[in-house]
XYZ file of C-alpha atoms in Angstrom:
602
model
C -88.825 140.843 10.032
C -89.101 138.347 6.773
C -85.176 137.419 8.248
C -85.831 137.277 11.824
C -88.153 135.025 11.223
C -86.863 133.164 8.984
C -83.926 132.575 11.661
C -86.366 131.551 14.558
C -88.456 128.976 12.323
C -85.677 125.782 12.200
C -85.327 126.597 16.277
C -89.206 126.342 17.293
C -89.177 123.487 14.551
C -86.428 121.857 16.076
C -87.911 122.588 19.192
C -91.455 121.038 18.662
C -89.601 117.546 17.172
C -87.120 117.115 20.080
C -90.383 117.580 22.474
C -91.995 115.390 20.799
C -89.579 113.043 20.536
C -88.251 113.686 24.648
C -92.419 113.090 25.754
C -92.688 110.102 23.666
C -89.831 108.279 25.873
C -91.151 109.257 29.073
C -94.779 108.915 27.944
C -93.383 105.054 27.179
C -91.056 104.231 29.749
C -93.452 105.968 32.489
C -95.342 103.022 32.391
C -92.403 100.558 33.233
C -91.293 99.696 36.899
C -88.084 99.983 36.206
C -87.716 103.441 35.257
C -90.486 104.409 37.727
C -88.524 103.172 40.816
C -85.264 105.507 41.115
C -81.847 103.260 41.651
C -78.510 103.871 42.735
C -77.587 107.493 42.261
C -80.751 108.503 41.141
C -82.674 106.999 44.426
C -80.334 109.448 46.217
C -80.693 112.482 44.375
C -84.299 111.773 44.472
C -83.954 111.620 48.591
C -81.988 114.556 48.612
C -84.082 116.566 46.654
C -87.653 115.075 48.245
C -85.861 116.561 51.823
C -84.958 119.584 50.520
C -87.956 120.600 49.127
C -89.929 119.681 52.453
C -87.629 122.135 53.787
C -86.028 119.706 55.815
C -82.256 120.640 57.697
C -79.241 118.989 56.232
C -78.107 116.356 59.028
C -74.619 116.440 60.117
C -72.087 119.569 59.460
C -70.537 117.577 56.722
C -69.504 119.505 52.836
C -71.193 118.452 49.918
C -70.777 114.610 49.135
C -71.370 114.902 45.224
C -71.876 118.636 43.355
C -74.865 119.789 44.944
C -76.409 121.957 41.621
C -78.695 119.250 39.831
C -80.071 118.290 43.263
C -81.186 121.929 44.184
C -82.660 122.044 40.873
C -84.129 118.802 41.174
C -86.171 120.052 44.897
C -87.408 122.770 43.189
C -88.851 120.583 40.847
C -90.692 118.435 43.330
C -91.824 121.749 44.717
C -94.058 122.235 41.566
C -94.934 118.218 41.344
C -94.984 117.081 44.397
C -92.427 114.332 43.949
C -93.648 112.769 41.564
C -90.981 111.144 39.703
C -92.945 110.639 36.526
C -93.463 114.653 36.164
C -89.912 115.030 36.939
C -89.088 113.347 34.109
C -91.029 115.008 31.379
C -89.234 117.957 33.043
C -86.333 116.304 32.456
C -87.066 116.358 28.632
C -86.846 119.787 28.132
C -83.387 119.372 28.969
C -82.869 117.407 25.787
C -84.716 120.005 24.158
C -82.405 122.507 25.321
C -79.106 120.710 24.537
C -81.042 120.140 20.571
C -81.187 123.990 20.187
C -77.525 124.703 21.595
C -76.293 121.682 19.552
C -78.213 123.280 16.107
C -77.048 126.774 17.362
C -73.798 125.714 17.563
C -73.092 123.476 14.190
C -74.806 126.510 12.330
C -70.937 128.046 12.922
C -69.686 125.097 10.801
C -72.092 123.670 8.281
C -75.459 125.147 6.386
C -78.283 125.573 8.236
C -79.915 121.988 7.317
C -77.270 120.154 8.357
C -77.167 121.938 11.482
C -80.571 121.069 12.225
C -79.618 117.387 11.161
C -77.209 117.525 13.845
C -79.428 119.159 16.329
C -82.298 116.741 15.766
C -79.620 113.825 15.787
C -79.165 114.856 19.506
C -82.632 114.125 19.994
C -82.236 110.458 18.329
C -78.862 109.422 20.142
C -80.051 106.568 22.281
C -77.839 107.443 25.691
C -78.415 110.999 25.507
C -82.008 110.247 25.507
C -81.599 107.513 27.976
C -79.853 109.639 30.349
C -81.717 112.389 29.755
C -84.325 110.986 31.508
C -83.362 109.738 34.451
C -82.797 111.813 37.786
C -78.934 112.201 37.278
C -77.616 115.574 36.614
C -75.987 113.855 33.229
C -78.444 116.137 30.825
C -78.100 119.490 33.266
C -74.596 119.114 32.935
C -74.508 118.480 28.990
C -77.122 121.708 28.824
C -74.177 123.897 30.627
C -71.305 122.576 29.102
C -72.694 123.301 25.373
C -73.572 126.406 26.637
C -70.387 127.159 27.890
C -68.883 125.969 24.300
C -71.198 128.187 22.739
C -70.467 131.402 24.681
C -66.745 130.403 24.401
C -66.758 130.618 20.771
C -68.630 133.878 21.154
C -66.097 135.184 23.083
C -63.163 133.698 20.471
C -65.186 135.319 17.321
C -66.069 139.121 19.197
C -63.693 139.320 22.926
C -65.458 140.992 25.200
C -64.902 141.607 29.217
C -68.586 140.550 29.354
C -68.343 137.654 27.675
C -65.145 136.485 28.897
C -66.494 136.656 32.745
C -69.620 134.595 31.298
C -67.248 131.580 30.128
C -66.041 131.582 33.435
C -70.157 131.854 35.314
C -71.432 129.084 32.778
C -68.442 126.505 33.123
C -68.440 127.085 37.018
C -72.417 126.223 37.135
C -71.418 123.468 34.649
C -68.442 122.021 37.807
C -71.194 122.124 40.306
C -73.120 119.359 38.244
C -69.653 117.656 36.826
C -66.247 118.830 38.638
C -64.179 117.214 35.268
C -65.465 120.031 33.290
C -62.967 122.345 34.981
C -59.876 120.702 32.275
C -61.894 123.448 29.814
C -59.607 125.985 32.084
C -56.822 124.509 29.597
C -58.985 125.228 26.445
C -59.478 128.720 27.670
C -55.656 129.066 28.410
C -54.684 127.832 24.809
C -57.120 130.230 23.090
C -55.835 133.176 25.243
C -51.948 132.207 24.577
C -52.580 131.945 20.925
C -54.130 135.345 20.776
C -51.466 136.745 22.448
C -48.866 135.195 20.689
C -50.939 136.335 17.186
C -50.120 140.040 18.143
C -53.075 140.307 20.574
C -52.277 142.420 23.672
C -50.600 140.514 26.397
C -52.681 142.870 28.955
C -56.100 142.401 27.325
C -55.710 138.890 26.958
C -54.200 138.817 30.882
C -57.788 140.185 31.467
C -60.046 138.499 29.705
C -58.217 135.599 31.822
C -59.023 137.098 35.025
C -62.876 137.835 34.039
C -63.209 134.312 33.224
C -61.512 133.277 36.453
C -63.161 135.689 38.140
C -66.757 134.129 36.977
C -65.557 130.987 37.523
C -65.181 131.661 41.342
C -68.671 133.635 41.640
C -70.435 130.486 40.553
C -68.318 128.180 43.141
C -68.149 130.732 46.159
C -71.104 130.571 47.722
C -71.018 125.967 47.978
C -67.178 126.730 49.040
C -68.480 128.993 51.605
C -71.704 126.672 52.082
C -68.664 123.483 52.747
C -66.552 126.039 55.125
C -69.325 127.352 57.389
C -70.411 123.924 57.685
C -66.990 121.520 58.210
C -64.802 123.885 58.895
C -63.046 122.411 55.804
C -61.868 124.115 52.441
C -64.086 121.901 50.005
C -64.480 123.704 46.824
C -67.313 121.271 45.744
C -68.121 118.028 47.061
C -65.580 115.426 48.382
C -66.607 112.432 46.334
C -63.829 113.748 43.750
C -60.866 111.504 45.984
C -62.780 108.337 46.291
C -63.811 108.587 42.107
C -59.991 109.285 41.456
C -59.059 106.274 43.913
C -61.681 103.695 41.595
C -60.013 104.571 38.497
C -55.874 104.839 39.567
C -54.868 101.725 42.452
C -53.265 98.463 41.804
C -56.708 96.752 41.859
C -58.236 99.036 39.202
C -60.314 95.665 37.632
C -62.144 95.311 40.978
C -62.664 98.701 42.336
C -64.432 99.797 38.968
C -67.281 97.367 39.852
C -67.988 98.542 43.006
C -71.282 100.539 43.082
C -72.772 102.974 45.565
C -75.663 100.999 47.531
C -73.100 97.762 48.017
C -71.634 96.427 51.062
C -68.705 97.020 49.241
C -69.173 100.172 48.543
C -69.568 100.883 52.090
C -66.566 99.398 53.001
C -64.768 101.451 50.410
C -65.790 104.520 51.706
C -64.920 103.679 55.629
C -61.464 102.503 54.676
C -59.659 106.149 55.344
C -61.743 106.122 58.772
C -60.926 102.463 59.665
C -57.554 103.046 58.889
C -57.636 105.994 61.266
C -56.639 108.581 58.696
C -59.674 110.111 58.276
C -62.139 111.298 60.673
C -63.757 114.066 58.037
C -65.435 113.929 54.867
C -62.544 116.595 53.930
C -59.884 114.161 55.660
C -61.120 111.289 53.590
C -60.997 112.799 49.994
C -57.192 113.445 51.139
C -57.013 110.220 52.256
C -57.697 108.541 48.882
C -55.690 111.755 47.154
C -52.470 110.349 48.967
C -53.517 106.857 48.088
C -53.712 107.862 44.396
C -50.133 109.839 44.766
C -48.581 107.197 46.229
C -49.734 104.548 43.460
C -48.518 106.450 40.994
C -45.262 107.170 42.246
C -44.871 103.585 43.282
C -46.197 101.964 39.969
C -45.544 104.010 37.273
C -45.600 101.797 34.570
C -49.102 100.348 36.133
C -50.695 103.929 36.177
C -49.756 104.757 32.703
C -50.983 101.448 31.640
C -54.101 101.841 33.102
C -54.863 105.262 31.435
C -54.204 103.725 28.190
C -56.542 100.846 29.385
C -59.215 103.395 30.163
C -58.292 105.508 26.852
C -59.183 102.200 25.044
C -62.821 102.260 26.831
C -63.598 105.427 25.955
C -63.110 104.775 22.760
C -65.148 101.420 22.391
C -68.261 101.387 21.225
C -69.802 99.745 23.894
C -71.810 101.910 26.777
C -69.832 101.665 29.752
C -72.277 100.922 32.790
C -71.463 102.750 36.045
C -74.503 102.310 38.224
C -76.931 100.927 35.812
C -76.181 99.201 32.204
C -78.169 100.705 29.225
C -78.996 97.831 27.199
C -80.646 96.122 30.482
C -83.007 99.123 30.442
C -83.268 98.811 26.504
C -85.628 95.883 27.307
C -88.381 97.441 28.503
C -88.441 100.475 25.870
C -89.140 100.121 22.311
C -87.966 103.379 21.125
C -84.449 102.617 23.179
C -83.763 99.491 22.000
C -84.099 101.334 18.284
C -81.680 103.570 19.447
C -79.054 101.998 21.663
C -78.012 98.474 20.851
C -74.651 96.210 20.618
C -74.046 93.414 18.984
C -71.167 91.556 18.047
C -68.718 93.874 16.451
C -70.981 96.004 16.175
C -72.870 98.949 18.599
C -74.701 101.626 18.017
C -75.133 104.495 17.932
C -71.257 105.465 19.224
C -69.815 102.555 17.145
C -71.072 104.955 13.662
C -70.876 108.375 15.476
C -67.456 108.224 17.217
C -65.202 107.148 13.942
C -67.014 110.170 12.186
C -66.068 112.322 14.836
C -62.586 111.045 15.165
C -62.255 112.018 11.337
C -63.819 115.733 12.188
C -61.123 116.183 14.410
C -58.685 115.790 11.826
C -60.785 117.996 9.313
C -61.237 120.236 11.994
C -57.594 120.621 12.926
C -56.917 120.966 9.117
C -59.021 123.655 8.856
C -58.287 125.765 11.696
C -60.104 127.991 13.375
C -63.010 127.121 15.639
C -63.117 123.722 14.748
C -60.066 122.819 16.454
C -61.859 124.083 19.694
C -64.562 121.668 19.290
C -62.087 119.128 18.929
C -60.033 120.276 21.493
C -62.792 120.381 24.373
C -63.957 116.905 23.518
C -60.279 115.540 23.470
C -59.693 117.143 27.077
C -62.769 116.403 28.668
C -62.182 112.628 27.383
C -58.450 112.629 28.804
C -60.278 114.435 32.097
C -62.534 111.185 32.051
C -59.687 108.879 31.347
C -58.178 110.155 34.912
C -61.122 108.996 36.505
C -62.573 106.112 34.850
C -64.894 106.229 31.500
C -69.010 105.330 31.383
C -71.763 105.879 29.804
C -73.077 108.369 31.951
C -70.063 110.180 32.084
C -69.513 110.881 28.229
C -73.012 112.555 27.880
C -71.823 116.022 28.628
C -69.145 115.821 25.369
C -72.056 113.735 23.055
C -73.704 117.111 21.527
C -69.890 118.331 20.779
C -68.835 115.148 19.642
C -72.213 114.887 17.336
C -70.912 118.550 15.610
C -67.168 116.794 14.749
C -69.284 113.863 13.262
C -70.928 115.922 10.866
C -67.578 117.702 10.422
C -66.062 114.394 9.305
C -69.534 113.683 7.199
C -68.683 117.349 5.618
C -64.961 116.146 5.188
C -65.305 112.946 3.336
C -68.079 114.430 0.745
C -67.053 117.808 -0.041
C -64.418 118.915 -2.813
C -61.433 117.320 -1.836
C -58.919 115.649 -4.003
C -58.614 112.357 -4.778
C -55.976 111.535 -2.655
C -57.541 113.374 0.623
C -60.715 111.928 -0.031
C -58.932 108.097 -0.396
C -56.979 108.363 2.891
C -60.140 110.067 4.640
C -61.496 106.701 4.212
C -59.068 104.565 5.008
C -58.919 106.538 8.412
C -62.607 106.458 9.390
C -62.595 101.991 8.183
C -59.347 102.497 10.478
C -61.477 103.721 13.405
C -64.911 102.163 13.214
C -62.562 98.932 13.547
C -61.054 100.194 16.442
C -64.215 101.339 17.813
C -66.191 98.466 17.264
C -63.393 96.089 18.427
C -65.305 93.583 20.576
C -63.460 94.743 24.027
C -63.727 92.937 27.494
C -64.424 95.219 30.288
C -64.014 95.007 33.675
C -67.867 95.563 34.348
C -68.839 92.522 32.230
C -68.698 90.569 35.975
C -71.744 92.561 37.080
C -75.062 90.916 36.865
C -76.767 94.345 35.775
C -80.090 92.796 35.468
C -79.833 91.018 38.628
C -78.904 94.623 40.292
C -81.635 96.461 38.537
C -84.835 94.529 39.578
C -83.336 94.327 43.149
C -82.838 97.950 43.122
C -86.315 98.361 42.005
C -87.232 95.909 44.121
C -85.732 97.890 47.283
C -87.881 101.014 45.776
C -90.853 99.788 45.560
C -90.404 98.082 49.373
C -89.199 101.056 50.671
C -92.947 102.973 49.369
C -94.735 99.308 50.739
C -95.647 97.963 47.530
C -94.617 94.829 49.070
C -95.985 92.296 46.734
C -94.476 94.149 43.513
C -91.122 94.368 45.433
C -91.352 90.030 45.934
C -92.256 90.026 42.279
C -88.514 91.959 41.290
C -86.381 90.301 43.735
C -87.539 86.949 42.219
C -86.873 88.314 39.166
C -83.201 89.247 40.291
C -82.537 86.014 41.584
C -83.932 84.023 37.908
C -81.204 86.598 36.458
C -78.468 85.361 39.777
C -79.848 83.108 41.862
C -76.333 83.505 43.979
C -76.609 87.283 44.635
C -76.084 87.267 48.809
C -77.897 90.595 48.417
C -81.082 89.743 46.505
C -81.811 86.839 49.367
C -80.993 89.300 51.967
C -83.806 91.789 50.626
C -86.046 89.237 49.978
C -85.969 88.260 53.597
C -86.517 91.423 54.626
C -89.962 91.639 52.381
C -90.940 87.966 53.385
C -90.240 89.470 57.286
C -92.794 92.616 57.053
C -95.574 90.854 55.870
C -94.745 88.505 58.731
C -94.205 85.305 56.139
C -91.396 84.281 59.461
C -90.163 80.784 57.388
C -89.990 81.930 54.633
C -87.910 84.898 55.911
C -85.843 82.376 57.898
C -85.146 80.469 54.601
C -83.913 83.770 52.915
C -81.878 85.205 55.664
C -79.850 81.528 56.153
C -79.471 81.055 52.077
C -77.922 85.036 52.318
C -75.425 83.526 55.209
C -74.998 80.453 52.483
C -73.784 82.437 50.105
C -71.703 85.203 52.154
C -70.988 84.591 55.401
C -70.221 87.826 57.261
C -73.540 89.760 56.134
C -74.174 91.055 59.446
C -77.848 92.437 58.596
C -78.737 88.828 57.800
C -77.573 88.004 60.794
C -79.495 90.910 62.756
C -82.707 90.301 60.617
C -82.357 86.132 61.133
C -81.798 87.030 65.283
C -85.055 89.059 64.266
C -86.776 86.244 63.070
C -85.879 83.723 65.716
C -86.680 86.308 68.324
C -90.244 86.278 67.121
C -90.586 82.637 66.624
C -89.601 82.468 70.689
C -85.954 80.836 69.818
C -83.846 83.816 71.242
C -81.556 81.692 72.361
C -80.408 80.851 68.956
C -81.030 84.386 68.365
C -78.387 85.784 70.670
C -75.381 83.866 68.927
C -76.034 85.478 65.805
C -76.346 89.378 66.720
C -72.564 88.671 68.811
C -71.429 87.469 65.650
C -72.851 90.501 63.427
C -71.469 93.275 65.926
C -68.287 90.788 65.622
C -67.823 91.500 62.236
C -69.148 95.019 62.116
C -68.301 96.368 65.649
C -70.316 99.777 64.548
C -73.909 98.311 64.205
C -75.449 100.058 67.292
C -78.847 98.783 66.461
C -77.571 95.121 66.990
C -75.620 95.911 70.087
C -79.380 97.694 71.406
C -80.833 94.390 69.838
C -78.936 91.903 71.765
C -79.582 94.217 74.872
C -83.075 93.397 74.692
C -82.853 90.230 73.961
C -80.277 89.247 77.299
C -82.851 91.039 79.015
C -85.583 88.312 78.032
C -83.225 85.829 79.141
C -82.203 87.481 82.566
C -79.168 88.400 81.977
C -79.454 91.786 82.741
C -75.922 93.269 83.897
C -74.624 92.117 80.187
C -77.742 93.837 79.115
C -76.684 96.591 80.321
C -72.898 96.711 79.183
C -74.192 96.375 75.564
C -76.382 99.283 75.828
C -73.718 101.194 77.271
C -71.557 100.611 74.162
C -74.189 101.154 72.072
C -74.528 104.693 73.368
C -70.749 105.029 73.935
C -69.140 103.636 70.848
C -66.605 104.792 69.671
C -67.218 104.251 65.786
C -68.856 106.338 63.727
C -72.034 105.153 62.319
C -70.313 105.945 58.544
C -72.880 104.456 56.582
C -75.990 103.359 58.316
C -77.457 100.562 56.909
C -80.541 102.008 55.220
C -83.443 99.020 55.088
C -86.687 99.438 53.815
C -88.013 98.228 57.087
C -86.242 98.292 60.653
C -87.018 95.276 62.475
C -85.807 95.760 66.233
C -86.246 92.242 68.787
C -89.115 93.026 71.136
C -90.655 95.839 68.968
């Protein structure tokens, strides 16, 4: 009993600081727009998982878009809180509690009990983890199952076992239907079963431990598979955003498609391109479409592929945090405790620019060592490379960040423990060697985004969207102090100035939008709107031509200028319009979502 409990006491202390410390940044941040509003990916998870726990049908018969795991967890969530997004978060932070106790559970296998916990509670106290932690992403869920599936692996290296062998494979499928590039651990699980075998180990029993894991693997996936079958008629193991994430990292124009962010124009142009190319006209046909594209780049350009992965390589290793959607160390500003724990400056960032040359010299303790060590090392080396195939972020490290915490306090262990003299000098040398590589002031190709800019109008769009109209004014001006020549920030602005019926003032926004990019065919619609109601619809009639012009799917503007030909009694065109409206023959691929639809006449 005196044992037991002596075992459980550094867990429920652990536990109780890494609450504390998870509550503490929501408790804060709660009461900051910013991470009130949901952006970008999180906005749609949140949508997803506000429908789905209504109880609402799926529209369409199309697979899975992204892995659809964190989402279902995410509605049942909202189930128990009613959607509130501030709840959700403090839910959120037992996730980081969770990936503190696997993280100490784990390093206990490698170093003495208080150093574990050091390394458990420094999971707690790494600024992104805790960042990301907290936001609706499935970032944390995933770095909860893939710790747990490095945990159960090791298990299964120190004590095989059939049952433990088929849980590897249930925990790292759960852990693909939050981040498909966990699936390269197949490759760890190989390596450890071809050593044993070639150690003397039965070629049969380590052929079935292979097959349990396998066979896991697919119980976890089967039923979305199935889900994507019944529904498309297509074989989608997952989600079919894999092709277009695959494309973004590996094409000629690597620099610019890296920038592009879901809830752009360009964005949405990206993601019609297999369909306007007629090469597409699935979900399924369009993740092959970009697959081929990706082929056919690297066959083509070699030398261009293989220099980008060494580009990307070089991100993943910089010290900087990688924005995808949203950029850290915008957010930092409106959070004490994160700008204490996330910060760059110069040649210097923290935290990764002290943690990740430690952990480059645990891998090489690790590897000198042998035994588990070098599977640590080896799952954070391939799910890097798996990341360096796509394209590296933020976001997209935090899965590896408790691992990669462990091989820092390996390479702590290393440098301080009874080595010689010798060891101990070239130890050094290598860990100066890499915190100047890491901290290598680096240009990236997502230094051209105006992340602040982006954030307040994505909040901005939020907060419209639930009619806090005035607040949502109050963030797009903000955006445009931060870019003044964002086409996009004008464009929403209009739209805000237009519901609370403020008609010059949406005029003035809607032609500065047209200023700055000329074929934004929703300004266009939304300026016809404008005119309409100011009783100039003969100026307005011009302008929705021109926006179907440049984007011959907008129905809503060929219904629009219907109604408005009408007024002007021209009826037979009237007519023709709304018969292509009904008729056309695009695919409305990605309807323009506004946070208020404006229709002439209405």
């Amino acid at each position: 009993m005196v044992v037991l409990k002596k075992s459980i006491a550094p867990l429920l202390i652990l536990a109780l600081i890494a609450l504390i410390v998870q509550m503490a940044f929501v408790f804060e941040t709660n009461r900051a727009v910013v991470f009130q509003i949901p952006t970008s990916d999180s906005a749609t998870y949140h949508n997803q998982a506000v429908r789905i726990a209504r109880g609402e049908a799926e529209p369409g018969k199309a697979p899975f878009w992204q892995p659809p795991l964190y989402v279902y967890g995410l509605a049942q969530v909202y189930r128990c809180v009613a959607s509130n997004v501030g709840a959700a978060r403090y839910v959120h932070g037992v996730l980081g509690v969770l990936i503190a106790l696997l993280t100490f559970t784990i390093a206990k296998r490698f170093m003495n009990a208080p150093v574990a916990f050091a390394c458990g509670l420094g999971t707690c106290l790494y600024g992104p983890l805790l960042f990301f932690a907290s936001q609706l992403l499935p970032a944390a869920t995933a770095a909860v199952l893939a710790t747990l599936f490095l945990l159960v692996f090791l298990a299964l290296m120190r004590r095989p076992t059939g049952m433990r062998a088929f849980a590897v494979g249930l925990v790292l499928g759960l852990a693909a239907l939050t981040v498909p590039v966990v699936l390269v651990m197949l490759l760890l699980v190989g390596l450890w079963l071809a050593a044993a075998a070639m150690k003397g180990g039965a070629v049969r029993t380590q052929a079935r431990f292979g097959s349990l894991v396998v066979a896991g693997l697919i119980l976890a996936i089967a039923p979305v598979t199935s889900r994507n079958a019944v529904r498309s008629g297509s074989f989608v193991p997952i989600s079919t955003n894999g092709g277009i994430n695959l494309y973004i990292g590996n094409n000629p124009d690597m620099a610019e498609t890296v920038c592009i962010r879901p809830g752009t124009r360009d964005w949405d142009a990206l993601v019609a391109l297999p369909y306007e190319d007629g090469a597409a006209a699935s979900p399924a046909e369009a993740q092959s479409y970009f697959l081929r594209r990706v082929g056919a780049y690297i066959c083509s350009e070699p030398a261009g592929f293989v220099g980008g992965l060494l580009g990307k390589a070089h991100q993943l290793l910089n010290g900087r945090e990688i924005p995808r959607n949203i950029d850290i160390y915008v957010f930092r500003k409106h959070s004490r405790i994160l700008s204490l724990l996330a910060w760059c400056g110069g040649w210097f960032a923290f935290p990764f620019g002290i943690v990740g040359p430690l952990a480059l010299l645990g891998m090489i303790v690790a590897f000198r060592r042998g035994g588990e060590g070098r599977y640590i090392a080896g799952f954070v080396v391939l799910y890097g490379l798996g990341l360096v195939c796509f394209f590296p972020s933020s976001r997209y490290m935090v899965p590896m960040l408790p691992a990669l915490l462990i091989l820092a306090f390996i390479g702590v262990g290393g440098l301080i423990g009874p080595l010689p003299a010798r060891t101990r000098a070239a130890y050094a040398m290598l860990l100066i060697l890499a915190a100047v590589v890491v901290n290598l002031p680096a240009a990236l190709p997502t230094d051209a985004v105006a992340w602040e800019a982006e954030l307040h109008r994505h909040v901005g769009i939020g907060l419209q969207k639930r009619g806090r109209l005035d607040e949502a004014l109050r963030q797009y001006d903000l955006a445009l102090n931060a870019d003044e020549d964002a086409a996009a920030t004008h464009y929403y602005r209009g739209t805000a100035l237009l519901a609370v019926d403020r008609l010059d003032a949406a005029e003035s926004a809607f032609r500065s939008t047209l200023m700055l990019q000329a074929d934004y065919a929703e300004a266009m619609h939304d300026l016809a709107v404008v005119l309409h109601r100011q009783k100039r619809t003969d100026e307005a009639i011009p302008l929705l031509a021109r926006a179907i012009e440049v984007r011959p799917d907008y129905r809503s503007a060929m219904r629009n200028l219907a109604v408005a030909l009408i007024t002007q009694g021209r009826k037979e065109e009237a007519e023709r319009w709304l018969q292509r409206a009904q008729s056309s023959k695009y695919p409305v691929l990605t309807p323009q979502k506004k946070p208020n639809k404006m229709r002439i006449g209405g």
